[in-house]
Amino acid sequence: MFPSVPPTTDQHQFRNQKISTRLFIVILLLSLTILLLYNSLVSITKEIIVNTPMIDEYSQLYVEHARTLTCPCTKISVDHHIFIDLTYTFHQVCHSAFVTSHWLDYLNAAWGSRRLNENDFRIISISHFQFLSALCELANRTISDSLIEFYSTQYVAMTLTPRHLFEVQMDSSIDQYILSTTNSFLLSMRIVREIAYGNSFLSTRFTNGYFLVKDYNDWVRTVGKEYENCSCDSGYDCRTALSIYNRLVTGILFTVPGIYQGCYIVESLLDSTLECFYNQSCFDQLIIALNVSWTLNVSILNVSLPSRFLVKSTVKAMVDGLMVEKWNRSLVFEKYYDACQPTECRYTITSRNDVLYIVTTLLGLVGGLVSGLQVMIPRIVAFVYYIIRQRMRVSPQ
C-alpha cells in the first residue's frame, strides 16, 4: 500500500512498507469501529417547531412532550373575566320573605299601638330582621364590587401555562379572593361594632340602657340594662331569650327558640339562630302569639335544601361565611388558550442517529482519515525505525 517510486530493492525500506501497511489497516479499522460505535450510541437532541398549533394539537403535544414543550404567548396578560366565571348562592334566608318589607309590615302590625313590654319580640325583632336584611344586602354589594376588581385583575405569563397548572393557580387565586373579600367584610363590621361599643352609644331601642332623670337637682345619667344578671355597663355580650308577652311585664305567651335579645341589636342577632323558621310547628306557634288580624302567606326555610350551615348555626357563622351558601367557579382553559394566542410551540426530542446518518458520516470521514493515515503512518514508521537504528549503533560502544 505504500510502495516506493521507483520500486526499491532495499530490504529495510520494504520492511517499513509492510509495517506501515499493516499499521494503516489496524488503525483504520480501529478508527472506523470507534466512529461507528460513537455515532451509534451517542444521543442527539433535536428541537421541533410547530407553527400556529390548534388547542387539540397542543394538548397532544403536551401529553407527549410535557417536559420540554414551550409555547410563547402573543398576549402575555389576560383579564380574569376572559376565562373565569365566579358565581355564588346566598343562604336561603337572604331570598326568603323574612328579609322583605312584607314580613316587617307583619311585625309592625303585631306591635301596632299596643303598649308592650320593652323586651317583647314584637318590638325587638323588627330591628333584628331589618339588620338581617341589611347584612344580606351588604354582603351582596361587597361581593359584587370586589368581583369587578377581581375580574379586571390580569393573569401574566410569558409562555402558555399547562392546563393542570393553570387550574391550580386559578383555584388558588379564587380562594385568595374569597378569603380577602370575607376578611374585608368582617373588618368593616368589626370597625362599626367597636366604634359603637367604644363610644357607649345608647341603642335606639334602649336595649343596652336608659336615661335616669332627677328633676329636683336637674341631672341625667344613663343606667345599663341587665340580662340574666349580666350588666351592659360591664360588657356588650349580655343576652336573654326573646319572648312574646301578654302583659307589660310578666306573662310569657311564647319564647322564640334561638332568638336572643342583648345589649346591642347587632350582637344579639349574631348570637341568634334561625331554627324556629325551619320548623313549621314552631313558626305556627309564633304566628299565633303575634296575633295579627290579617293572614301571612309565607313559607318557612326549607330544611331539606343542601347547606353547609346547620339549622342551629348562628347568624354570626353565616356572616363569617359572607352569607354565601356555595361558590360556583368555572375555569375555561380554552378561552385562556385563545387569549394567549401562541404562534408556535417548541419541544426537543432525544434520539440516536439512524443508519443513513451513520453511513453518510462514516463515508464523509473515511476519505480524510485515509489521506491522513497515508501521510502520517509511513513517516511515523520511518522515524521509529531511525531511532531504533541509532540506538543499535550506539549500543556496541
Coordinates of C-alpha atoms in Angstrom, one line a residue:
M1 CA 0.0 0.0 0.0
F2 CA 3.0 2.3 0.5
P3 CA 5.3 1.4 -2.5
S4 CA 8.3 3.5 -3.2
V5 CA 8.8 5.2 -6.5
P6 CA 10.7 3.8 -8.3
P7 CA 10.4 0.4 -6.7
T8 CA 13.1 -0.4 -4.1
T9 CA 15.1 -3.5 -3.5
D10 CA 16.2 -2.2 -0.1
Q11 CA 15.0 -4.7 2.5
H12 CA 14.7 -2.1 5.2
Q13 CA 12.5 0.1 3.1
F14 CA 10.5 -2.9 2.0
R15 CA 10.0 -3.9 5.6
N16 CA 8.9 -0.4 6.6
Q17 CA 6.3 -0.5 3.8
K18 CA 4.9 -3.8 5.1
I19 CA 4.8 -2.5 8.7
S20 CA 3.2 0.8 7.5
T21 CA 0.5 -1.2 5.5
R22 CA -0.4 -3.4 8.5
L23 CA -0.4 -0.5 10.9
F24 CA -2.6 1.5 8.5
I25 CA -5.1 -1.3 8.2
V26 CA -5.2 -1.7 12.0
I27 CA -5.6 2.0 12.8
L28 CA -8.1 2.5 10.0
L29 CA -10.3 -0.4 11.2
L30 CA -10.0 0.7 14.8
S31 CA -10.9 4.3 13.9
L32 CA -13.9 3.2 11.9
T33 CA -15.0 0.9 14.7
I34 CA -14.8 3.8 17.2
L35 CA -16.6 6.2 14.9
L36 CA -19.3 3.6 14.2
L37 CA -19.8 2.9 17.9
Y38 CA -19.8 6.6 18.8
N39 CA -22.3 7.6 16.1
S40 CA -24.5 4.6 17.0
L41 CA -24.5 5.1 20.8
V42 CA -24.4 8.9 21.2
S43 CA -27.8 10.7 21.9
I44 CA -28.6 13.8 19.9
T45 CA -31.2 16.5 20.8
K46 CA -33.4 18.0 18.2
E47 CA -35.7 21.0 18.5
I48 CA -39.0 20.7 16.8
I49 CA -41.1 23.7 16.0
V50 CA -44.9 23.5 15.4
N51 CA -46.4 26.7 13.9
T52 CA -49.8 28.1 15.0
P53 CA -51.0 24.9 16.8
M54 CA -54.6 24.4 17.5
I55 CA -55.6 23.6 21.1
D56 CA -56.2 19.9 20.3
E57 CA -52.8 19.7 18.7
Y58 CA -51.2 21.4 21.7
S59 CA -53.0 19.0 24.1
Q60 CA -51.5 16.1 22.2
L61 CA -48.0 17.7 22.2
Y62 CA -48.3 18.3 25.9
V63 CA -49.1 14.6 26.5
E64 CA -46.1 13.5 24.5
H65 CA -43.6 16.2 25.4
A66 CA -44.7 17.9 28.6
R67 CA -41.2 18.3 30.0
T68 CA -39.7 20.3 27.1
L69 CA -42.8 21.9 25.5
T70 CA -42.9 25.7 25.4
C71 CA -45.4 27.9 23.6
P72 CA -44.7 31.7 23.8
C73 CA -47.8 33.8 24.2
T74 CA -48.6 36.6 21.8
K75 CA -50.6 38.3 24.6
I76 CA -48.8 37.8 27.9
S77 CA -51.5 39.4 30.2
V78 CA -55.1 38.3 30.2
D79 CA -58.0 39.6 32.3
H80 CA -59.6 37.1 34.7
H81 CA -63.0 37.7 33.3
I82 CA -61.9 36.1 30.0
F83 CA -61.6 32.6 31.4
I84 CA -63.2 32.7 34.9
D85 CA -66.9 32.8 35.8
L86 CA -67.5 33.0 39.5
T87 CA -71.0 33.0 40.9
Y88 CA -72.4 32.5 44.3
T89 CA -75.5 31.3 46.1
F90 CA -76.6 33.1 49.3
H91 CA -78.1 31.3 52.3
Q92 CA -81.8 30.8 51.6
V93 CA -82.8 33.3 54.3
C94 CA -81.5 36.1 52.0
H95 CA -84.0 35.1 49.4
S96 CA -86.8 34.4 51.9
A97 CA -89.8 36.5 52.9
F98 CA -88.1 37.2 56.3
V99 CA -85.9 39.9 54.8
T100 CA -88.7 41.6 52.9
S101 CA -90.9 44.5 53.8
H102 CA -93.9 42.1 53.8
W103 CA -92.5 40.4 56.9
L104 CA -91.5 43.7 58.6
D105 CA -95.0 45.0 57.9
Y106 CA -96.4 42.0 59.6
L107 CA -94.2 42.5 62.7
N108 CA -95.2 46.2 62.8
A109 CA -98.9 45.2 62.7
A110 CA -98.2 42.8 65.6
W111 CA -96.9 45.7 67.6
G112 CA -99.3 48.3 66.3
S113 CA -100.3 50.8 69.0
R114 CA -100.2 48.3 71.8
R115 CA -98.3 49.0 75.0
L116 CA -95.8 46.2 75.1
N117 CA -93.0 45.0 77.3
E118 CA -89.8 46.8 76.1
N119 CA -88.2 43.3 75.7
D120 CA -91.1 42.0 73.6
F121 CA -90.3 40.1 70.4
R122 CA -92.8 42.3 68.5
I123 CA -90.6 45.3 69.3
I124 CA -87.1 44.0 69.2
S125 CA -87.5 41.6 66.2
I126 CA -88.2 44.4 63.8
S127 CA -84.7 45.7 64.3
H128 CA -83.4 42.1 64.1
F129 CA -84.9 41.4 60.7
Q130 CA -84.0 44.9 59.4
F131 CA -80.4 44.2 60.3
L132 CA -80.6 40.7 58.8
S133 CA -81.9 42.1 55.5
A134 CA -79.1 44.7 55.6
L135 CA -76.5 42.0 56.1
C136 CA -77.7 40.1 53.1
E137 CA -77.7 43.3 51.0
L138 CA -74.3 44.4 52.3
A139 CA -72.7 41.0 51.6
N140 CA -74.2 41.0 48.1
R141 CA -72.8 44.5 47.4
T142 CA -69.4 43.7 48.9
I143 CA -69.1 40.6 46.7
S144 CA -70.3 42.4 43.5
D145 CA -67.9 45.3 44.0
S146 CA -64.9 43.0 44.7
L147 CA -65.8 40.8 41.8
I148 CA -65.4 43.7 39.4
E149 CA -61.9 44.3 40.7
F150 CA -61.1 40.6 40.6
Y151 CA -62.3 40.2 37.0
S152 CA -60.2 43.1 35.9
T153 CA -57.1 41.6 37.5
Q154 CA -54.7 40.3 34.9
Y155 CA -53.0 36.9 34.7
V156 CA -49.5 37.4 33.4
A157 CA -47.4 34.6 31.8
M158 CA -44.8 34.8 29.0
T159 CA -45.5 31.3 27.9
L160 CA -48.7 29.3 27.8
T161 CA -49.4 27.7 31.2
P162 CA -50.3 24.0 31.0
R163 CA -53.9 23.2 31.8
H164 CA -53.3 21.4 35.2
L165 CA -51.0 24.1 36.5
F166 CA -53.3 26.8 35.2
E167 CA -56.3 25.3 37.0
V168 CA -54.3 25.0 40.3
Q169 CA -53.1 28.7 40.0
M170 CA -56.6 30.0 39.3
D171 CA -58.2 27.9 42.1
S172 CA -55.6 29.4 44.4
S173 CA -56.4 32.9 43.1
I174 CA -60.2 32.4 43.6
D175 CA -59.6 31.0 47.1
Q176 CA -57.5 34.1 47.9
Y177 CA -60.2 36.4 46.5
I178 CA -62.9 34.8 48.6
L179 CA -60.7 35.0 51.7
S180 CA -59.7 38.6 51.2
T181 CA -63.3 39.6 50.4
T182 CA -64.6 37.9 53.5
N183 CA -61.9 39.4 55.7
S184 CA -62.7 42.9 54.3
F185 CA -66.4 42.4 55.0
L186 CA -65.7 41.2 58.6
L187 CA -63.2 44.0 59.2
S188 CA -65.8 46.7 58.2
M189 CA -68.3 45.1 60.5
R190 CA -65.8 44.9 63.4
I191 CA -64.9 48.6 63.0
V192 CA -68.5 49.7 63.1
R193 CA -69.2 47.5 66.1
E194 CA -66.1 48.7 68.0
I195 CA -67.0 52.3 67.3
A196 CA -70.4 51.8 68.8
Y197 CA -69.1 49.9 71.8
G198 CA -66.2 52.1 72.4
N199 CA -68.3 55.3 72.4
S200 CA -71.0 53.6 74.5
F201 CA -73.8 54.7 72.1
L202 CA -77.2 54.2 73.5
S203 CA -79.3 51.9 71.3
T204 CA -82.4 53.4 69.7
R205 CA -84.4 50.6 71.2
F206 CA -82.7 51.2 74.6
T207 CA -81.6 47.6 74.7
N208 CA -78.3 48.5 76.4
G209 CA -79.5 51.1 78.8
Y210 CA -81.8 54.0 79.6
F211 CA -81.8 57.6 80.9
L212 CA -82.3 58.3 84.5
V213 CA -83.5 61.8 85.2
K214 CA -83.6 63.6 88.5
D215 CA -85.8 66.7 88.2
Y216 CA -85.1 68.1 91.6
N217 CA -81.3 68.6 91.0
D218 CA -81.5 68.7 87.2
W219 CA -79.1 65.9 86.3
V220 CA -79.3 63.0 83.8
R221 CA -77.3 59.8 83.7
T222 CA -77.5 56.5 81.8
V223 CA -78.1 53.2 83.5
G224 CA -77.0 49.9 81.9
K225 CA -79.7 47.3 81.4
E226 CA -79.2 43.8 82.8
Y227 CA -79.9 40.5 81.1
E228 CA -79.8 37.4 83.4
N229 CA -77.6 39.1 86.0
C230 CA -75.2 40.5 83.3
S231 CA -75.0 44.3 83.0
C232 CA -74.4 46.1 79.8
D233 CA -72.3 48.6 81.8
S234 CA -69.6 45.9 82.1
G235 CA -69.8 44.3 78.6
Y236 CA -71.9 44.1 75.4
D237 CA -72.3 40.3 75.2
C238 CA -75.2 40.0 77.7
R239 CA -78.2 38.3 76.3
T240 CA -81.5 36.6 77.1
A241 CA -84.1 34.7 75.2
L242 CA -86.6 36.8 73.3
S243 CA -90.3 36.3 74.1
I244 CA -93.8 37.5 73.3
Y245 CA -95.6 38.8 76.5
N246 CA -99.3 39.1 77.1
R247 CA -98.8 41.9 79.5
L248 CA -96.3 44.7 80.0
V249 CA -94.0 42.9 82.4
T250 CA -95.0 39.3 83.0
G251 CA -97.0 36.5 81.3
I252 CA -94.9 35.0 78.5
L253 CA -97.0 33.8 75.6
F254 CA -94.2 32.3 73.6
T255 CA -90.4 32.2 73.8
V256 CA -88.9 32.1 70.3
P257 CA -86.3 29.3 70.2
G258 CA -82.8 30.5 69.1
I259 CA -83.7 34.3 69.1
Y260 CA -81.9 36.4 71.6
Q261 CA -82.1 40.0 72.9
G262 CA -79.0 41.7 74.3
C263 CA -77.2 45.0 74.8
Y264 CA -77.0 45.7 71.1
I265 CA -79.2 44.5 68.3
V266 CA -76.1 43.6 66.2
E267 CA -74.7 41.3 68.9
S268 CA -78.0 39.7 69.8
L269 CA -78.8 38.9 66.2
L270 CA -75.3 37.5 65.6
D271 CA -75.8 35.2 68.6
S272 CA -79.2 34.1 67.4
T273 CA -80.2 31.1 65.2
L274 CA -83.0 30.7 62.7
E275 CA -84.1 27.3 63.9
C276 CA -87.7 28.3 64.6
F277 CA -88.0 29.5 61.0
Y278 CA -87.1 26.0 59.8
N279 CA -89.8 24.4 61.9
Q280 CA -93.4 24.6 60.8
S281 CA -94.8 23.9 64.2
C282 CA -92.6 26.5 65.9
F283 CA -93.4 29.1 63.2
D284 CA -97.1 28.4 63.6
Q285 CA -96.9 29.0 67.3
L286 CA -95.1 32.2 66.7
I287 CA -97.8 33.4 64.3
I288 CA -100.5 32.6 66.8
A289 CA -98.7 34.5 69.5
L290 CA -98.2 37.5 67.3
N291 CA -102.0 37.7 66.9
V292 CA -102.2 39.8 63.8
S293 CA -105.6 40.3 62.2
W294 CA -104.6 39.5 58.6
T295 CA -103.2 36.3 57.3
L296 CA -99.5 36.0 56.5
N297 CA -98.7 33.8 53.5
V298 CA -95.0 32.9 53.7
S299 CA -93.0 29.7 53.5
I300 CA -90.6 28.7 56.2
L301 CA -87.0 27.9 55.5
N302 CA -86.5 24.6 53.7
V303 CA -84.6 22.2 56.0
S304 CA -84.2 19.7 53.1
L305 CA -82.1 22.1 51.0
P306 CA -78.4 21.1 51.0
S307 CA -76.5 23.6 53.1
R308 CA -73.0 24.0 54.6
F309 CA -74.7 25.5 57.7
L310 CA -76.7 23.7 60.3
V311 CA -80.2 24.5 61.3
K312 CA -78.9 25.7 64.6
S313 CA -76.0 27.7 63.1
T314 CA -75.8 31.2 64.5
V315 CA -76.2 34.2 62.2
K316 CA -72.6 35.0 63.1
A317 CA -71.5 31.7 61.5
M318 CA -73.3 32.7 58.3
V319 CA -71.8 36.2 58.4
D320 CA -68.3 34.7 58.8
G321 CA -69.1 32.9 55.5
L322 CA -70.3 36.1 53.8
M323 CA -73.9 34.7 54.0
V324 CA -72.8 32.6 51.0
E325 CA -74.1 29.0 50.8
K326 CA -72.0 28.0 47.8
W327 CA -69.4 29.4 45.4
N328 CA -69.6 28.2 41.9
R329 CA -66.4 28.5 39.9
S330 CA -65.9 27.9 36.2
L331 CA -62.5 27.9 34.6
V332 CA -62.3 27.7 30.8
F333 CA -58.8 26.8 29.7
E334 CA -59.8 27.0 26.0
K335 CA -60.6 30.7 26.4
Y336 CA -57.2 31.3 28.1
Y337 CA -55.5 29.5 25.2
D338 CA -57.3 31.7 22.6
A339 CA -56.3 34.8 24.5
C340 CA -52.7 33.7 24.8
Q341 CA -52.6 33.2 21.0
P342 CA -49.4 31.1 20.8
T343 CA -47.9 31.4 17.3
E344 CA -45.7 28.4 17.7
C345 CA -44.8 25.6 20.1
R346 CA -41.3 24.2 20.5
Y347 CA -40.1 21.0 22.0
T348 CA -37.0 18.9 22.0
I349 CA -36.5 15.2 21.4
T350 CA -33.5 13.0 22.2
S351 CA -32.7 10.0 20.0
R352 CA -29.9 8.0 18.4
N353 CA -28.6 8.5 14.9
D354 CA -30.3 6.5 12.2
V355 CA -28.4 4.1 9.9
L356 CA -28.4 6.5 6.9
Y357 CA -26.8 9.3 9.0
I358 CA -24.2 6.9 10.4
V359 CA -23.2 5.6 7.0
T360 CA -23.1 9.1 5.5
T361 CA -21.0 10.3 8.4
L362 CA -18.5 7.4 8.1
L363 CA -18.2 7.8 4.3
G364 CA -17.6 11.5 4.8
L365 CA -14.8 10.8 7.3
V366 CA -13.2 7.8 5.6
G367 CA -11.6 9.9 2.8
G368 CA -10.0 12.4 5.2
L369 CA -9.0 9.6 7.6
V370 CA -7.3 7.5 4.8
S371 CA -5.5 10.5 3.5
G372 CA -4.2 11.5 6.9
L373 CA -3.1 8.0 7.8
Q374 CA -1.3 7.6 4.4
V375 CA 0.7 10.7 5.1
M376 CA 1.4 10.1 8.8
I377 CA 2.0 6.4 9.2
P378 CA 5.0 6.0 6.8
R379 CA 6.7 8.9 8.4
I380 CA 6.0 7.6 11.9
V381 CA 7.3 4.1 11.0
A382 CA 10.4 5.6 9.4
F383 CA 11.0 7.8 12.4
V384 CA 10.7 4.9 14.8
Y385 CA 13.0 2.8 12.6
Y386 CA 15.5 5.6 12.5
I387 CA 15.5 5.8 16.3
I388 CA 16.0 2.1 16.7
R389 CA 18.9 2.1 14.2
Q390 CA 20.6 4.9 16.1
R391 CA 20.3 3.1 19.3
M392 CA 21.7 -0.1 17.8
R393 CA 24.7 1.8 16.6
V394 CA 25.4 3.4 19.9
S395 CA 24.9 0.2 21.9
P396 CA 28.2 -1.7 21.0
Q397 CA 30.3 1.3 22.0

